[in-house]
Short mmCIF file of C-alpha atoms and ligand atoms in Angstrom, two decimals:
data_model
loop_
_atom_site.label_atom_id
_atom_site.label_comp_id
_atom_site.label_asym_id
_atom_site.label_seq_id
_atom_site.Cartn_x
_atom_site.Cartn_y
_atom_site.Cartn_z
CA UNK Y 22 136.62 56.08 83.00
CA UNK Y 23 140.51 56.82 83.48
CA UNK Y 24 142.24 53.86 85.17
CA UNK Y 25 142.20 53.74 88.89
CA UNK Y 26 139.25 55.87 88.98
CA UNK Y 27 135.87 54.56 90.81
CA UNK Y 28 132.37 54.30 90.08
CA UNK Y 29 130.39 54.89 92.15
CA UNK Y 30 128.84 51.79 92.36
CA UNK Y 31 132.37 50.24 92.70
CA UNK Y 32 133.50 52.91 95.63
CA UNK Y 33 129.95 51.93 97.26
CA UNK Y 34 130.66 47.94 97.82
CA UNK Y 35 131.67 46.87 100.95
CA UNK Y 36 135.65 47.01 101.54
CA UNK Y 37 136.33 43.73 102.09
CA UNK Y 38 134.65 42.75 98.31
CA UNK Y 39 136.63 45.42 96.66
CA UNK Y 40 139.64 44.12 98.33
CA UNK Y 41 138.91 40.59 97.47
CA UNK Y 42 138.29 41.69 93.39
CA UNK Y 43 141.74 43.30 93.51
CA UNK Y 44 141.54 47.08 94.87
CA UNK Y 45 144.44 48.29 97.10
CA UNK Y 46 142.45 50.34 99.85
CA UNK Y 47 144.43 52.92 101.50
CA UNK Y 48 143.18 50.83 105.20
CA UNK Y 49 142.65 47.16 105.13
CA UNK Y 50 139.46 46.02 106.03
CA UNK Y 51 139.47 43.88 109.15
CA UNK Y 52 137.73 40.70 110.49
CA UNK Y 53 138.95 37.91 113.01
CA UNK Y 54 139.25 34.07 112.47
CA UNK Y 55 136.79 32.45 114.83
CA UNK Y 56 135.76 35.81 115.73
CA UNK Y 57 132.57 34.58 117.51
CA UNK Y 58 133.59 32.74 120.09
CA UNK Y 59 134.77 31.58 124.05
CA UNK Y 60 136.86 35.25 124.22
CA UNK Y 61 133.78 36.83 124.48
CA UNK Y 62 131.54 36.28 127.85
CA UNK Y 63 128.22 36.76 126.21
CA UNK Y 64 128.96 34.04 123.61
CA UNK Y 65 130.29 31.58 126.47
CA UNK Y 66 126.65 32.52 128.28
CA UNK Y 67 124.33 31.92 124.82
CA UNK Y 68 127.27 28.47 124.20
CA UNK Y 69 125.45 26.75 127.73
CA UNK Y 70 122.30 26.88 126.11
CA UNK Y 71 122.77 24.51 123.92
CA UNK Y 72 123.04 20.88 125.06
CA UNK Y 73 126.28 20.25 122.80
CA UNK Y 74 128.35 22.17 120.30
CA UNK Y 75 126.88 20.68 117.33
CA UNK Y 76 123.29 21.78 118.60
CA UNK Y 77 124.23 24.93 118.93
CA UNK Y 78 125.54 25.05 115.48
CA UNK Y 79 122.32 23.08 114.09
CA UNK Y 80 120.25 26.07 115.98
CA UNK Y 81 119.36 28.71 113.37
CA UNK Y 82 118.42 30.79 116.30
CA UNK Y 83 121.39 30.70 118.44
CA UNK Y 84 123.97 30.69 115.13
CA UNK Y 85 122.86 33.92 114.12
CA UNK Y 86 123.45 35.35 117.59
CA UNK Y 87 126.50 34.13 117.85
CA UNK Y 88 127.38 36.16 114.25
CA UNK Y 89 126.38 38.91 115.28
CA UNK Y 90 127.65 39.19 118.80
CA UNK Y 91 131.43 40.46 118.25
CA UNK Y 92 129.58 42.99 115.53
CA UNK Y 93 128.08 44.55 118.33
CA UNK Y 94 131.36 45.36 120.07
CA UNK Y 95 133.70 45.97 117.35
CA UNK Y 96 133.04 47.84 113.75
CA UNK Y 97 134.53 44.48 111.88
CA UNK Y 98 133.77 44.77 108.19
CA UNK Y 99 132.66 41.11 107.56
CA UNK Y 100 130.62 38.60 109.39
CA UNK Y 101 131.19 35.40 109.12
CA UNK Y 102 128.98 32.06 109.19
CA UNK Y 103 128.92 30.59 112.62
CA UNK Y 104 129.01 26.75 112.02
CA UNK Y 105 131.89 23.78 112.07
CA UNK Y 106 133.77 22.27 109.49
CA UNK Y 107 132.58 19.14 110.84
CA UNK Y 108 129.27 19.28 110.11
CA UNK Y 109 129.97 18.08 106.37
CA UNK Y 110 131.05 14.58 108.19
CA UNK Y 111 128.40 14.44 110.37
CA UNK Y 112 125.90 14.95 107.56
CA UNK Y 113 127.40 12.23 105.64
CA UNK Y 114 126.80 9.65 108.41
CA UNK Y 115 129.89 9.85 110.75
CA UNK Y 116 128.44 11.27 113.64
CA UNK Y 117 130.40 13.49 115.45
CA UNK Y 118 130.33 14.57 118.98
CA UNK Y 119 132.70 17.49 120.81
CA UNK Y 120 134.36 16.53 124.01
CA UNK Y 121 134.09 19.24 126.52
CA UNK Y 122 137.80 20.56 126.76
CA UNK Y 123 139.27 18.40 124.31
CA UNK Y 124 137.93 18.45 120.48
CA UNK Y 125 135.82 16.90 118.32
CA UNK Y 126 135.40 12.78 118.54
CA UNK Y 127 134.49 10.43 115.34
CA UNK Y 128 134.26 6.78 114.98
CA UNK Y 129 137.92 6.27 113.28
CA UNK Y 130 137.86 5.41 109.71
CA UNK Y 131 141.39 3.60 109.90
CA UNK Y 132 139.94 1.15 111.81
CA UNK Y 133 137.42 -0.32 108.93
CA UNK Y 134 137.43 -1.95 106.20
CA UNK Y 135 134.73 -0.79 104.04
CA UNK Y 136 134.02 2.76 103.90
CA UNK Y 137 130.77 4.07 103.00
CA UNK Y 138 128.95 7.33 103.10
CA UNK Y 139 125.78 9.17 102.39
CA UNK Y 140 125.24 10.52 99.19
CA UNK Y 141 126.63 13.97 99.07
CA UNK Y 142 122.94 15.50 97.75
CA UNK Y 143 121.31 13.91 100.52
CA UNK Y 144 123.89 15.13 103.16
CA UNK Y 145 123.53 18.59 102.41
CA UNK Y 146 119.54 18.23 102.62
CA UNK Y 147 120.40 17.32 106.13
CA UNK Y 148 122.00 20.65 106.48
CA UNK Y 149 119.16 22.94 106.26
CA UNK Y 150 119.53 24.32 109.41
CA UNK Y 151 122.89 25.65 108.62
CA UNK Y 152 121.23 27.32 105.09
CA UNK Y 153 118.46 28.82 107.42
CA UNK Y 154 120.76 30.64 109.45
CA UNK Y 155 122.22 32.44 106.66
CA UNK Y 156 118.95 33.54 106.30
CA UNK Y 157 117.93 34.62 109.22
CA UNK Y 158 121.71 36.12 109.49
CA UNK Y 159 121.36 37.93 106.43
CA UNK Y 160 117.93 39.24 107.46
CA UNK Y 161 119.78 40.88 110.78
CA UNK Y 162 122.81 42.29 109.61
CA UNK Y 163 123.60 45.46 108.60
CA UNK Y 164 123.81 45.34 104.39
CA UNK Y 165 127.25 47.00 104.48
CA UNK Y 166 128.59 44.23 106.31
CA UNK Y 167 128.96 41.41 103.80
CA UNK Y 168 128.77 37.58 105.09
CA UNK Y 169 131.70 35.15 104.57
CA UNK Y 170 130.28 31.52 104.20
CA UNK Y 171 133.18 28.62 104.63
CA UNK Y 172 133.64 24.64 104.66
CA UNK Y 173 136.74 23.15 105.85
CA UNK Y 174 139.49 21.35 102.97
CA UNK Y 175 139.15 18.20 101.81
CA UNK Y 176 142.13 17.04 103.21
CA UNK Y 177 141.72 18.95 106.76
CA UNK Y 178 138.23 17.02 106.92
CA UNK Y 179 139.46 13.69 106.04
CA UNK Y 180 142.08 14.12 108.64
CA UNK Y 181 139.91 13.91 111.35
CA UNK Y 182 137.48 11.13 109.75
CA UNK Y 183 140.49 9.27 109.39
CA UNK Y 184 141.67 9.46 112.67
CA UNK Y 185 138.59 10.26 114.66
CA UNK Y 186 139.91 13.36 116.61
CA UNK Y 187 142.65 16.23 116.05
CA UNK Y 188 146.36 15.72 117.23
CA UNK Y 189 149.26 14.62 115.33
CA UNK Y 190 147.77 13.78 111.54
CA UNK Y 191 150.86 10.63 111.19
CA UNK Y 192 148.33 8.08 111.15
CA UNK Y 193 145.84 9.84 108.45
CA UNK Y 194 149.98 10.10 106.64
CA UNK Y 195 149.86 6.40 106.98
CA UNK Y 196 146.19 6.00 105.16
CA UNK Y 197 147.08 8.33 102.32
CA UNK Y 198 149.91 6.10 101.32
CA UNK Y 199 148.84 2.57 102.84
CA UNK Y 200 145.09 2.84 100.87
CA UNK Y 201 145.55 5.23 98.40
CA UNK Y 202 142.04 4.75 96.57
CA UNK Y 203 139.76 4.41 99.77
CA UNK Y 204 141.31 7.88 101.10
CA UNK Y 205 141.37 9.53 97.02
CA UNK Y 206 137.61 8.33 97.16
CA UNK Y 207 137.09 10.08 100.41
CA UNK Y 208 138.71 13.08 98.84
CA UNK Y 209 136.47 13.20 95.93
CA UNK Y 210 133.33 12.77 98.49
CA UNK Y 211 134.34 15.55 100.35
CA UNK Y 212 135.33 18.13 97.38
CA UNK Y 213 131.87 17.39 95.65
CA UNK Y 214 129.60 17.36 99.06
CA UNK Y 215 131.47 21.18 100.53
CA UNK Y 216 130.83 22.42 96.94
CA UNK Y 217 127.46 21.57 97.57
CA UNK Y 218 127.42 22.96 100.64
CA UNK Y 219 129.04 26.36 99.80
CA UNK Y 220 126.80 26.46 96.75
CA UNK Y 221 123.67 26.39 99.49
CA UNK Y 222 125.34 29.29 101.38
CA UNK Y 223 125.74 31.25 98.82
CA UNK Y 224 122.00 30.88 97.26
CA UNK Y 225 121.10 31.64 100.83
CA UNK Y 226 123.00 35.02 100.88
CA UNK Y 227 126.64 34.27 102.19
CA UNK Y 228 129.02 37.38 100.15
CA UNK Y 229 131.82 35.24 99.58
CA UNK Y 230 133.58 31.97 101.03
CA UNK Y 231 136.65 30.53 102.76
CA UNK Y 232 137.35 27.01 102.66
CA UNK Y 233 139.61 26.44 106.21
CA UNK Y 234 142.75 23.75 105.10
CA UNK Y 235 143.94 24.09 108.06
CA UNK Y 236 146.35 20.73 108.39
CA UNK Y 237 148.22 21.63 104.87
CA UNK Y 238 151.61 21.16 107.11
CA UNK Y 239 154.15 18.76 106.73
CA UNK Y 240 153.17 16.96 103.51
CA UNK Y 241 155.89 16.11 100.44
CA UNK Y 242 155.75 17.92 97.35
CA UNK Y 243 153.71 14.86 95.72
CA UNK Y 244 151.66 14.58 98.90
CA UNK Y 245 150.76 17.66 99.06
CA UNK Y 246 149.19 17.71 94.96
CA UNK Y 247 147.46 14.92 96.10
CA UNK Y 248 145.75 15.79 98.86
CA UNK Y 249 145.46 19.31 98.99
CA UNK Y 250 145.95 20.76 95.64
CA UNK Y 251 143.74 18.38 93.45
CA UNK Y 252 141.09 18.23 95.28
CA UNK Y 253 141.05 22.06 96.38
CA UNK Y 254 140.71 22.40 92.59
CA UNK Y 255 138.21 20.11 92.14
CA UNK Y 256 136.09 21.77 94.65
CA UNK Y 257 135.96 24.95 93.61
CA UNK Y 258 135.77 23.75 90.08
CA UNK Y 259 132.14 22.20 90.98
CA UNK Y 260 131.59 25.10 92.55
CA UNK Y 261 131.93 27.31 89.34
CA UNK Y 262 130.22 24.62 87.32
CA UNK Y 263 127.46 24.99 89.81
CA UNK Y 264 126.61 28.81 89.35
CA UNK Y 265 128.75 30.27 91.94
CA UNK Y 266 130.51 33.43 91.17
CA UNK Y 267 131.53 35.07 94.14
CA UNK Y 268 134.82 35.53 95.55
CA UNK Y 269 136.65 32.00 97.46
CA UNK Y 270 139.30 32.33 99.74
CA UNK Y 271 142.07 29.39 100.42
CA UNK Y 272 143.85 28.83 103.63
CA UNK Y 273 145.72 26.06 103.14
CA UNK Y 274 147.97 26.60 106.85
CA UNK Y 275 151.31 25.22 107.16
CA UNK Y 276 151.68 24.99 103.38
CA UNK Y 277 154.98 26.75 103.65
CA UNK Y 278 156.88 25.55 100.01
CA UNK Y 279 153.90 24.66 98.22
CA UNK Y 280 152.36 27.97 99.06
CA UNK Y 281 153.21 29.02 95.18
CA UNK Y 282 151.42 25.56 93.81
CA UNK Y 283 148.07 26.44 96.13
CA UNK Y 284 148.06 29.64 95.02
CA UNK Y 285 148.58 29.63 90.90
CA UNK Y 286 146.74 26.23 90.19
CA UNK Y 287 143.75 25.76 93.15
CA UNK Y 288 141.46 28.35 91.66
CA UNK Y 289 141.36 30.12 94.57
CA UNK Y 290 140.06 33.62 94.39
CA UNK Y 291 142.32 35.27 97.08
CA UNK Y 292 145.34 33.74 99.74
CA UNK Y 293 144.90 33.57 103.75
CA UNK Y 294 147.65 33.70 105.00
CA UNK Y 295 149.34 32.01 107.94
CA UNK Y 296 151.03 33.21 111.16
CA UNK Y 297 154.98 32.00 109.95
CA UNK Y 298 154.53 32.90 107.00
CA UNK Y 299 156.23 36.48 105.13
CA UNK Y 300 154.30 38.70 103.37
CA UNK Y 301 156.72 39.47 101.14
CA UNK Y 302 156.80 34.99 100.81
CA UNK Y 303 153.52 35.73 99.93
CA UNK Y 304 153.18 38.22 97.75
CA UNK Y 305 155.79 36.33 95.52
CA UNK Y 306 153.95 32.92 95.50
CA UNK Y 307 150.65 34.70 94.86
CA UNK Y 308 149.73 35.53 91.18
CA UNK Y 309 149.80 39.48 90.37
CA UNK Y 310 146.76 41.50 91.92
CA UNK Y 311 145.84 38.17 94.36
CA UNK Y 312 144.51 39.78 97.93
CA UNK Y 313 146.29 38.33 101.08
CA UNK Y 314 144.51 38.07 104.17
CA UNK Y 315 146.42 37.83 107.46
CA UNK Y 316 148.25 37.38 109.50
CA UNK Y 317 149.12 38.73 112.90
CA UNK Y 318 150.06 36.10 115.32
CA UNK Y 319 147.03 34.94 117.61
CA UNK Y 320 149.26 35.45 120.72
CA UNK Y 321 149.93 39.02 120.10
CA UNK Y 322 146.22 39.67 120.45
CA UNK Y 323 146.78 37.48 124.19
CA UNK Y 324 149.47 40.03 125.48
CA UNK Y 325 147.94 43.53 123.86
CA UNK Y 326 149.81 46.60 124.44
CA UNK Y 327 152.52 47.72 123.19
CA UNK Y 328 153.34 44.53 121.58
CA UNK Y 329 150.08 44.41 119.71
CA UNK Y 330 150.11 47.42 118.33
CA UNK Y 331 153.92 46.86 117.44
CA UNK Y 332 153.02 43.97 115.65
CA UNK Y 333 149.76 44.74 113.61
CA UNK Y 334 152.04 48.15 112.32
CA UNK Y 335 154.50 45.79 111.15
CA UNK Y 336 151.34 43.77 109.23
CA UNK Y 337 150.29 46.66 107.61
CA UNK Y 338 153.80 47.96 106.56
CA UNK Y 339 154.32 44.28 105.40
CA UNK Y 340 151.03 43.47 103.15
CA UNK Y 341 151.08 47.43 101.71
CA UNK Y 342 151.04 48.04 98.42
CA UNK Y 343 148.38 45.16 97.18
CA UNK Y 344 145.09 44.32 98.08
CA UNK Y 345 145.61 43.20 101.36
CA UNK Y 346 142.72 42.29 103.90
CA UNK Y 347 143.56 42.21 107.78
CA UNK Y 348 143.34 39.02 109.89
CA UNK Y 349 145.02 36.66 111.81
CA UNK Y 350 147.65 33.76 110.84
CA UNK Y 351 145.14 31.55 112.51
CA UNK Y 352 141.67 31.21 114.66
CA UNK Y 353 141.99 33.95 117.44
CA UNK Y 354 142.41 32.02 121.09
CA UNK Y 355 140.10 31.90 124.05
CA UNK Y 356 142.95 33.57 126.33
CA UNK Y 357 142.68 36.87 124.24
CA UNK Y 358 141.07 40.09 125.76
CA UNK Y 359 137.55 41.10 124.15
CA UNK Y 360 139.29 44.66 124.81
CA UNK Y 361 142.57 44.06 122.65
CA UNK Y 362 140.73 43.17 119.84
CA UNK Y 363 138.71 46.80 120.28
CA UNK Y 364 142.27 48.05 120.44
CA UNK Y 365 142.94 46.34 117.15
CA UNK Y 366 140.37 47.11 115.15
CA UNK Y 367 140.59 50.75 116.30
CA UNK Y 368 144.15 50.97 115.18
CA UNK Y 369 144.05 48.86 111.73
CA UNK Y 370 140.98 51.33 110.99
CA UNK Y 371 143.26 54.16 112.03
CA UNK Y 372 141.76 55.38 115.02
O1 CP3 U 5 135.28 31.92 112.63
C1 CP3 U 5 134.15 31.86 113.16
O2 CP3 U 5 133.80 32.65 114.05
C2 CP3 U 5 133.13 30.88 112.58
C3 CP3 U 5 132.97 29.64 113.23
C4 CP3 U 5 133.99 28.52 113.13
C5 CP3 U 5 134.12 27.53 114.14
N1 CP3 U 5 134.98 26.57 113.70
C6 CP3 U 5 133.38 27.52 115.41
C7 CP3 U 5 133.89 26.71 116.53
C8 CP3 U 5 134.89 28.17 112.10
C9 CP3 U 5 135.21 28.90 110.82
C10 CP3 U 5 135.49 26.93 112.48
C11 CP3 U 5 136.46 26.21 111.61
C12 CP3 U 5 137.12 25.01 112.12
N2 CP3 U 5 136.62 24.03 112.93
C13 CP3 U 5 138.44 24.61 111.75
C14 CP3 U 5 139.34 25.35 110.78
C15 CP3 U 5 139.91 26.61 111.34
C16 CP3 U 5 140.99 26.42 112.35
O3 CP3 U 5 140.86 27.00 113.43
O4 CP3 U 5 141.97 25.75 112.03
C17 CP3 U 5 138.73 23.41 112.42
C18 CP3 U 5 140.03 22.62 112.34
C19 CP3 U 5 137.56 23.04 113.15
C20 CP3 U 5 137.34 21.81 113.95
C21 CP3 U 5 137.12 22.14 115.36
N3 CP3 U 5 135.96 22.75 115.86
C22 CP3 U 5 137.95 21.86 116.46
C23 CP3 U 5 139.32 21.20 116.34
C24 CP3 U 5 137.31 22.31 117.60
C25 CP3 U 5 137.74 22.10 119.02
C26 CP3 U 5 138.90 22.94 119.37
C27 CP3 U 5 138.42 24.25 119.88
O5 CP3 U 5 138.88 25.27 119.38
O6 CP3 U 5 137.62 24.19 120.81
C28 CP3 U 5 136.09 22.92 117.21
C29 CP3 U 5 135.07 23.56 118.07
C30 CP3 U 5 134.63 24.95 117.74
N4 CP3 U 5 134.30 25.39 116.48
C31 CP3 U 5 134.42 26.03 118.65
C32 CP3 U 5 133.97 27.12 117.90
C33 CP3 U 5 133.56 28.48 118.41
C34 CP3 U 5 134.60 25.94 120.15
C35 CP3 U 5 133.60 25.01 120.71
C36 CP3 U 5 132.79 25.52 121.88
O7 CP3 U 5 132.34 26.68 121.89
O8 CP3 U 5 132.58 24.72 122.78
#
């Protein structure tokens, strides 16, 4: 076959899995960060069902309705696992609970002295649910439509075991340096038990994964190997050592300087990339032939319009010429218009 030509098979996968192996499609495909969510009215109705957010995402039922509910409105061309980062912690024995309004709550581990946790086999077992909705999700959705499975990072995890909600991460900072082996330990507990847990998504049918390091932001250079970079790679080496082939995608947000470290040495598949951050910043860091997802600002998608479509041109025009897969720089807000992200999609497919 003559280089850049297709087999069929090849020209037959879904878009977003050719873009992700390294094929520059003449139209990115398109999906949304937290693109099953409070922006849409029919997920807000299905949400006060449940009798908390983590029921909801334990219900294998509900989950997969919440998947498939922006499918239904928009021609996206990936699903993605509805779930929580914070699930892995709750598994491994520090419950958490979500505070109406506010975030998620967890007993604070900077406030005890001897840290223990479940073993990371035995948390995943607890996890079933979550591995029986991407069943029952595969089951329902189209097969052109692949399904993204995800965890959170390591460090993003740890930053709100640490502290025991969101918000400035200065104290989780202060554990990182002030008890460097009880929050390396952590680390290590956290890489091993979301390799697990991706491993289980993928056996259960998810297409491909992201893992969400979403608090990669204002660390040192040193900092930053530490706590994101080693044990990024240490994840995703247990999950190759574990069977798992398909494609991972890293967004480490707010890595800014270090992007170039995340992206050569974490074994990371393809880049997300974040809202401040330039393509062309991108492209550099990432090695040759990497896909880049993002990265329209989530507030462009609030005021629609002109601006909007101003803005995901200039995303387009930016990530051209390599693989490049459309998204967000970051989770897509309540305040945004079910009928601007229509307007999106039908513009980034070129309608
Ligand atoms: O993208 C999707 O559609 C899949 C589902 C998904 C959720 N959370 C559902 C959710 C994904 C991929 C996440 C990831 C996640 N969760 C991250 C990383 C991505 C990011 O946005 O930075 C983080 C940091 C969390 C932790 C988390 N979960 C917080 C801080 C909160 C509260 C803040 C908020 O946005 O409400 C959640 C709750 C949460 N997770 C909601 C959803 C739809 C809203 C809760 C509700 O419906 O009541």
């Amino acid at each position: 076959m003559a280089p850049g030509e297709q087999s069929a098979e090849q020209s037959s996968r879904p878009a977003l899995i050719r873009t992700l192996n390294g094929e520059t499609l003449s139209r990115p495909p398109i999906w949304i960060m937290r693109q099953a969510g409070r922006y849409l009215p029919e997920y807000r109705e299905i949400r006060s069902r449940a009798r908390n957010f983590l029921d909801f995402c334990y219900s294998p039922a509900l989950a997969t309705e919440a998947v498939l509910q922006p499918l239904r409105r928009f021609p996206l061309d990936a699903a993605i696992l509805f779930s929580d980062i914070l699930v892995v912690p709750d598994a491994l024995g520090r419950a958490v609970s979500f505070v109406e309004g506010e975030g998620p709550r967890l007993s604070p581990l900077i406030e005890e002295d001897d840290w223990r946790f479940e073993d990371p086999a035995k948390a995943v077992q607890r996890l079933s649910p979550v591995y029986e909705a991407v069943e029952r999700i595969k089951e329902a959705l189209d097969p052109s439509v692949p399904l993204i499975g995800f965890c959170g990072g390591p460090w993003t995890v740890a930053t709100y075991m640490l502290q025991g909600e969101g918000g400035e991460k200065d104290r989780s900072r202060r554990a990182a340096y002030a008890r460097p082996g009880d929050v390396d330990a952590l680390l290590s507990v956290l890489a091993e038990t979301n390799a697990l847990h991706l491993s289980k998504q993928v056996q259960a049918g998810a297409d491909c994964v992201q893992i969400f390091e979403s608090w990669s932001e204002g660390l040192t250079e040193p900092l930053f190997r530490r706590l994101i970079l080693e044990p990024t790679k240490k994840l995703i080496a247990r999950l190759r050592a574990l069977g798992v082939t398909v494609p991972v995608i890293g967004f480490p947000r707010g890595a800014g300087p270090h992007l170039t470290l995340f992206a050569q040495e974490s074994g990371v598949t393809a880049l997300g990339v974040d809202t401040q951050t330039p393509a062309s910043y991108a492209r550099a860091a990432a090695p040759a032939g990497m896909a880049l997802q993002g990265n329209l600002d989530p507030q462009a998608l609030v005021v629609g319009g002109e601006v909007l479509e101003r803005e995901a041109r200039a995303v387009m025009a930016d990530f051209a010429g390599g693989p490049h897969i459309f998204n967000l720089g970051h989770g897509i807000t309540p305040e945004a218009k079910p009928e601007h992200v229509a307007a999106l999609v039908k513009l980034v497919k070129g309608g």
